[in-house]
Tab-separated table of C-alpha atoms in Angstrom:
chain	number	residue	atom	x	y	z
A	218	UNK	CA	85.412	33.200	-18.074
A	219	UNK	CA	86.218	36.711	-19.058
A	220	UNK	CA	85.356	37.656	-22.378
A	221	UNK	CA	83.319	34.468	-23.226
A	222	UNK	CA	79.374	34.938	-23.866
A	223	UNK	CA	77.464	32.751	-21.442
A	224	UNK	CA	74.508	30.682	-23.584
A	225	UNK	CA	71.035	31.362	-22.980
A	226	UNK	CA	68.200	28.748	-22.753
A	227	UNK	CA	65.530	29.247	-25.182
A	228	UNK	CA	62.012	27.750	-24.916
A	229	UNK	CA	61.194	25.523	-27.666
A	230	UNK	CA	58.913	27.383	-30.581
A	231	UNK	CA	55.334	26.590	-30.590
A	232	UNK	CA	53.568	26.447	-33.866
A	233	UNK	CA	50.774	29.128	-34.087
A	234	UNK	CA	48.697	25.870	-35.672
A	235	UNK	CA	48.740	23.860	-32.302
A	236	UNK	CA	45.933	24.902	-29.950
A	237	UNK	CA	44.941	23.032	-26.749
A	238	UNK	CA	41.344	21.874	-27.361
A	239	UNK	CA	38.810	19.348	-25.974
A	240	UNK	CA	37.807	16.840	-28.416
A	241	UNK	CA	34.156	15.848	-28.064
A	242	UNK	CA	33.733	12.175	-28.954
A	243	UNK	CA	30.633	10.198	-29.942
A	244	UNK	CA	29.170	7.522	-27.856
A	245	UNK	CA	26.164	5.090	-28.032
A	246	UNK	CA	23.817	4.750	-25.039
A	247	UNK	CA	22.371	1.337	-24.469
A	248	UNK	CA	20.484	-0.288	-21.716
A	249	UNK	CA	22.289	-3.609	-21.545
A	250	UNK	CA	22.360	-4.976	-17.727
A	251	UNK	CA	18.863	-4.030	-17.249
A	252	UNK	CA	17.302	-4.497	-20.533
A	253	UNK	CA	14.715	-6.917	-19.487
A	254	UNK	CA	14.157	-5.704	-15.841
A	255	UNK	CA	15.420	-2.711	-14.061
A	256	UNK	CA	14.477	-3.376	-10.276
A	257	UNK	CA	15.105	-1.404	-7.349
A	258	UNK	CA	15.328	-2.776	-3.698
A	259	UNK	CA	15.078	-0.747	-0.411
A	260	UNK	CA	16.986	-2.729	1.954
A	261	UNK	CA	16.869	-2.244	5.624
A	262	UNK	CA	20.246	-0.630	7.357
A	263	UNK	CA	20.600	-3.857	9.366
A	264	UNK	CA	19.874	-6.501	6.761
A	265	UNK	CA	23.128	-8.751	6.159
A	266	UNK	CA	21.316	-11.144	3.813
A	267	UNK	CA	19.063	-9.800	1.140
A	268	UNK	CA	22.046	-8.249	-1.118
A	269	UNK	CA	23.551	-11.515	-1.128
A	270	UNK	CA	20.344	-13.856	-1.982
A	271	UNK	CA	18.494	-11.797	-4.558
A	272	UNK	CA	21.177	-11.217	-7.137
A	273	UNK	CA	21.917	-15.140	-6.918
A	274	UNK	CA	18.293	-15.876	-7.394
A	275	UNK	CA	17.942	-13.824	-10.470
A	276	UNK	CA	21.175	-14.295	-12.065
A	277	UNK	CA	19.951	-16.898	-14.783
A	278	UNK	CA	18.060	-13.950	-16.261
A	279	UNK	CA	20.125	-11.950	-18.601
A	280	UNK	CA	19.072	-8.384	-18.756
A	281	UNK	CA	17.694	-8.341	-15.362
A	282	UNK	CA	19.329	-6.041	-12.842
A	283	UNK	CA	18.713	-5.064	-9.234
A	284	UNK	CA	19.686	-1.862	-7.703
A	285	UNK	CA	19.621	-1.109	-4.008
A	286	UNK	CA	19.479	1.521	-1.299
A	287	UNK	CA	19.160	1.315	2.420
A	288	UNK	CA	16.442	2.466	4.926
A	289	UNK	CA	17.423	3.547	8.485
A	290	UNK	CA	16.463	0.755	10.894
A	291	UNK	CA	17.451	-0.107	14.543
A	292	UNK	CA	18.832	-3.431	15.180
A	293	UNK	CA	16.080	-4.352	17.771
A	294	UNK	CA	13.198	-5.647	15.791
A	295	UNK	CA	9.868	-4.577	17.576
A	296	UNK	CA	6.602	-3.343	16.363
A	297	UNK	CA	7.737	0.197	17.169
A	298	UNK	CA	11.092	0.222	15.553
A	299	UNK	CA	9.359	-1.189	12.375
A	300	UNK	CA	6.768	1.180	12.000
A	301	UNK	CA	9.318	3.796	12.505
A	302	UNK	CA	10.846	3.094	8.862
A	303	UNK	CA	7.725	4.502	7.676
A	304	UNK	CA	9.002	8.083	7.860
A	305	UNK	CA	12.092	7.416	6.049
A	306	UNK	CA	10.716	5.444	3.181
A	307	UNK	CA	10.305	8.268	0.635
A	308	UNK	CA	13.547	9.706	1.107
A	309	UNK	CA	15.259	6.367	0.783
A	310	UNK	CA	13.350	5.813	-2.545
A	311	UNK	CA	14.624	8.919	-3.821
A	312	UNK	CA	18.107	7.553	-3.729
A	313	UNK	CA	17.244	4.714	-6.169
A	314	UNK	CA	18.550	6.318	-9.527
A	315	UNK	CA	17.093	9.607	-9.261
A	316	UNK	CA	15.198	10.302	-12.813
A	317	UNK	CA	15.108	6.578	-13.955
A	318	UNK	CA	12.025	4.617	-14.507
A	319	UNK	CA	11.973	1.149	-12.741
A	320	UNK	CA	9.870	-1.714	-13.668
A	321	UNK	CA	9.226	-2.628	-9.874
A	322	UNK	CA	10.560	-1.531	-6.525
A	323	UNK	CA	10.664	-4.093	-3.754
A	324	UNK	CA	10.740	-3.262	0.073
A	325	UNK	CA	12.783	-5.584	1.868
A	326	UNK	CA	11.182	-6.064	5.177
A	327	UNK	CA	8.257	-8.945	5.683
A	328	UNK	CA	7.548	-7.886	9.147
A	329	UNK	CA	7.385	-4.048	8.686
A	330	UNK	CA	4.983	-4.713	5.593
A	331	UNK	CA	2.404	-6.083	7.920
A	332	UNK	CA	3.099	-3.570	10.935
A	333	UNK	CA	3.213	-0.523	8.490
A	334	UNK	CA	0.936	-1.641	5.670
A	335	UNK	CA	1.293	-2.618	2.201
A	336	UNK	CA	-0.609	0.320	1.005
A	337	UNK	CA	1.133	2.644	3.076
A	338	UNK	CA	4.665	1.566	1.919
A	339	UNK	CA	3.436	1.360	-1.838
A	340	UNK	CA	2.121	5.080	-1.356
A	341	UNK	CA	5.434	6.449	0.408
A	342	UNK	CA	7.835	4.825	-2.280
A	343	UNK	CA	5.549	6.079	-5.217
A	344	UNK	CA	5.898	9.658	-4.053
A	345	UNK	CA	9.518	9.162	-5.267
A	346	UNK	CA	8.853	6.853	-7.986
A	347	UNK	CA	5.326	7.343	-9.522
A	348	UNK	CA	3.638	4.609	-11.485
A	349	UNK	CA	6.035	2.199	-10.455
A	350	UNK	CA	5.053	-1.346	-9.287
A	351	UNK	CA	5.712	-2.017	-5.522
A	352	UNK	CA	5.998	-5.214	-3.778
A	353	UNK	CA	7.143	-6.300	-0.348
A	354	UNK	CA	7.914	-10.006	0.894
A	355	UNK	CA	4.433	-10.421	2.457
A	356	UNK	CA	2.854	-9.297	-0.698
A	357	UNK	CA	5.136	-11.842	-2.833
A	358	UNK	CA	4.483	-14.536	-0.332
A	359	UNK	CA	0.670	-14.032	-0.608
A	360	UNK	CA	1.102	-13.989	-4.767
A	361	UNK	CA	3.178	-17.129	-4.272
A	362	UNK	CA	0.738	-19.162	-2.320
A	363	UNK	CA	-2.078	-18.120	-4.868
A	364	UNK	CA	0.056	-19.430	-7.567
A	365	UNK	CA	0.726	-22.424	-6.076
A	366	UNK	CA	-2.794	-22.878	-4.583
A	367	UNK	CA	-1.434	-23.346	-1.031
A	368	UNK	CA	-3.717	-22.348	1.816
A	369	UNK	CA	-2.149	-24.733	4.662
A	370	UNK	CA	1.286	-23.492	5.642
A	371	UNK	CA	4.127	-24.004	8.106
A	372	UNK	CA	5.479	-20.821	9.345
A	373	UNK	CA	9.190	-20.297	10.541
A	374	UNK	CA	10.439	-16.813	11.681
A	375	UNK	CA	13.371	-15.323	13.739
A	376	UNK	CA	10.894	-12.815	15.622
A	377	UNK	CA	9.798	-12.349	19.020
A	378	UNK	CA	6.189	-12.962	19.681
A	379	UNK	CA	5.285	-9.370	19.448
A	380	UNK	CA	6.079	-9.161	15.874
A	381	UNK	CA	4.983	-12.915	15.031
A	382	UNK	CA	1.446	-12.302	16.197
A	383	UNK	CA	0.648	-9.665	13.476
A	384	UNK	CA	2.065	-11.878	10.793
A	385	UNK	CA	0.036	-14.702	11.680
A	386	UNK	CA	-3.022	-12.543	12.005
A	387	UNK	CA	-2.239	-11.280	8.514
A	388	UNK	CA	-2.370	-14.678	7.159
A	389	UNK	CA	-5.646	-15.377	8.647
A	390	UNK	CA	-7.152	-12.430	7.170
A	391	UNK	CA	-5.922	-13.507	3.714
A	392	UNK	CA	-7.676	-16.835	4.474
A	393	UNK	CA	-4.309	-18.790	5.031
A	394	UNK	CA	-4.192	-21.326	7.738
A	395	UNK	CA	-1.084	-21.275	9.831
A	396	UNK	CA	-0.923	-24.951	10.969
A	397	UNK	CA	2.298	-24.653	12.766
A	398	UNK	CA	4.628	-21.897	13.499
A	399	UNK	CA	8.019	-21.628	15.016
A	400	UNK	CA	10.445	-19.125	15.925
A	401	UNK	CA	14.223	-18.284	16.771
A	402	UNK	CA	13.002	-15.596	19.038
A	403	UNK	CA	15.826	-13.338	18.086
A	404	UNK	CA	15.216	-9.448	18.591
A	405	UNK	CA	18.488	-8.411	17.460
A	406	UNK	CA	18.716	-8.217	13.384
A	407	UNK	CA	22.431	-8.335	13.067
A	408	UNK	CA	22.218	-11.642	14.945
A	409	UNK	CA	19.308	-12.902	13.028
A	410	UNK	CA	21.480	-12.255	9.911
A	411	UNK	CA	24.086	-14.791	11.199
A	412	UNK	CA	21.701	-17.595	12.147
A	413	UNK	CA	23.331	-20.426	9.907
A	414	UNK	CA	21.791	-22.275	7.225
A	415	UNK	CA	22.236	-25.344	8.879
A	416	UNK	CA	20.214	-24.021	11.831
A	417	UNK	CA	17.460	-23.270	9.588
A	418	UNK	CA	17.290	-26.390	7.755
A	419	UNK	CA	17.144	-28.401	11.004
A	420	UNK	CA	14.406	-26.267	12.281
A	421	UNK	CA	12.306	-26.757	9.278
A	422	UNK	CA	12.811	-30.429	8.978
A	423	UNK	CA	12.268	-30.949	12.847
A	424	UNK	CA	9.195	-28.757	12.780
A	425	UNK	CA	7.438	-29.329	9.659
A	426	UNK	CA	8.068	-32.730	8.735
A	427	UNK	CA	5.074	-35.185	8.285
A	428	UNK	CA	2.378	-32.394	8.663
A	429	UNK	CA	-0.381	-31.795	6.575
A	430	UNK	CA	0.969	-28.641	4.899
A	431	UNK	CA	0.818	-27.193	1.129
A	432	UNK	CA	3.828	-25.046	1.659
A	433	UNK	CA	6.470	-23.761	4.314
A	434	UNK	CA	7.196	-20.167	4.331
A	435	UNK	CA	10.459	-18.682	6.017
A	436	UNK	CA	9.755	-15.303	6.956
A	437	UNK	CA	12.402	-12.410	7.015
A	438	UNK	CA	14.895	-11.300	4.661
A	439	UNK	CA	17.524	-11.459	7.249
A	440	UNK	CA	17.622	-15.378	7.146
A	441	UNK	CA	19.761	-17.182	4.684
A	442	UNK	CA	17.840	-19.886	3.301
A	443	UNK	CA	17.271	-19.567	-0.591
A	444	UNK	CA	19.906	-21.996	-1.575
A	445	UNK	CA	18.392	-24.727	0.849
A	446	UNK	CA	14.906	-24.634	-0.723
A	447	UNK	CA	15.338	-27.315	-3.529
A	448	UNK	CA	16.818	-29.736	-0.794
A	449	UNK	CA	14.170	-28.765	1.684
A	450	UNK	CA	11.345	-29.309	-1.182
A	451	UNK	CA	12.900	-32.731	-1.743
A	452	UNK	CA	12.773	-33.826	1.740
A	453	UNK	CA	9.337	-32.499	2.773
A	454	UNK	CA	7.653	-33.204	-0.401
A	455	UNK	CA	5.803	-29.763	-0.721
A	456	UNK	CA	6.967	-26.432	-1.985
A	457	UNK	CA	9.085	-24.117	0.343
A	458	UNK	CA	9.612	-20.405	-0.127
A	459	UNK	CA	11.357	-17.690	1.880
A	460	UNK	CA	10.889	-13.879	2.369
A	461	UNK	CA	13.722	-13.274	-0.375
A	462	UNK	CA	12.996	-16.373	-2.594
A	463	UNK	CA	9.361	-14.851	-3.005
A	464	UNK	CA	10.335	-11.272	-3.287
A	465	UNK	CA	12.700	-12.444	-6.344
A	466	UNK	CA	10.225	-14.198	-7.997
A	467	UNK	CA	7.699	-11.636	-7.677
A	468	UNK	CA	9.762	-8.793	-8.642
A	469	UNK	CA	10.755	-10.644	-12.109
A	470	UNK	CA	7.035	-11.532	-12.572
A	471	UNK	CA	5.832	-7.727	-11.883
A	472	UNK	CA	8.565	-6.908	-14.460
A	473	UNK	CA	7.210	-8.958	-17.264
A	474	UNK	CA	9.955	-11.704	-17.144
A	475	UNK	CA	8.043	-15.028	-16.947
A	476	UNK	CA	10.724	-17.580	-17.529
A	477	UNK	CA	11.048	-20.381	-15.589
A	478	UNK	CA	14.301	-20.962	-13.604
A	479	UNK	CA	15.341	-24.460	-12.838
A	480	UNK	CA	16.893	-25.533	-9.718
A	481	UNK	CA	15.725	-22.914	-7.550
A	482	UNK	CA	12.426	-24.534	-6.440
A	483	UNK	CA	9.116	-25.079	-7.377
A	484	UNK	CA	7.876	-21.221	-7.194
A	485	UNK	CA	10.558	-20.356	-9.938
A	486	UNK	CA	9.119	-22.946	-12.227
A	487	UNK	CA	5.604	-21.429	-11.902
């Protein structure tokens, strides 16, 4: 309107005392979840089961923690594809909490541990994590057999014969008699990871009941069987262990955790 002054919007005044600063806050650093055992795991790219079973096996131990990475692997399990993982082991190990010291690192493949060799696997991983204890399922199995004074075993695997034969030979070289062996003869690791616990239970009981054995070993980290071990031991009357079962036990022991864990089979009380 003529003769009327239009009001002007004014910005709110800012006190010269107010400045936009980022406050640095104090904090506490404390290793809680891995205070007793910081454990690394190199799992196969194709493994469906190991990350399911290992945490459950160590769960009763407060302050024990597993950190996992994966190594490339083809679904088809043959001596050639197993050996092919060797070239990727160091790079896989480098992705396990870089700059952090582990008590132990486990490599999660029983058959490749035999095909590649335990020493070669340890050397490849230790290029990334110096002076760290290394174990594998087959290393853990032999340690378990010695602990339980078992020399006559039953062996169940999912592998084809080209993979089974080196494993039987490995046991022979370590003065372990494989009294009887059986296999699901499945070459595809994705399918092996879906073999049902009931199928495994039935196989163990049908094949190994009544035999003169010290122990039954169920080989392959892809087989879901750890939860069945107490029941199988009760039925068979002898100790039973598996790749994941023995590996979890050995990783704890190499970390200095000597606690007995009830309801997880004879080995975890040893």
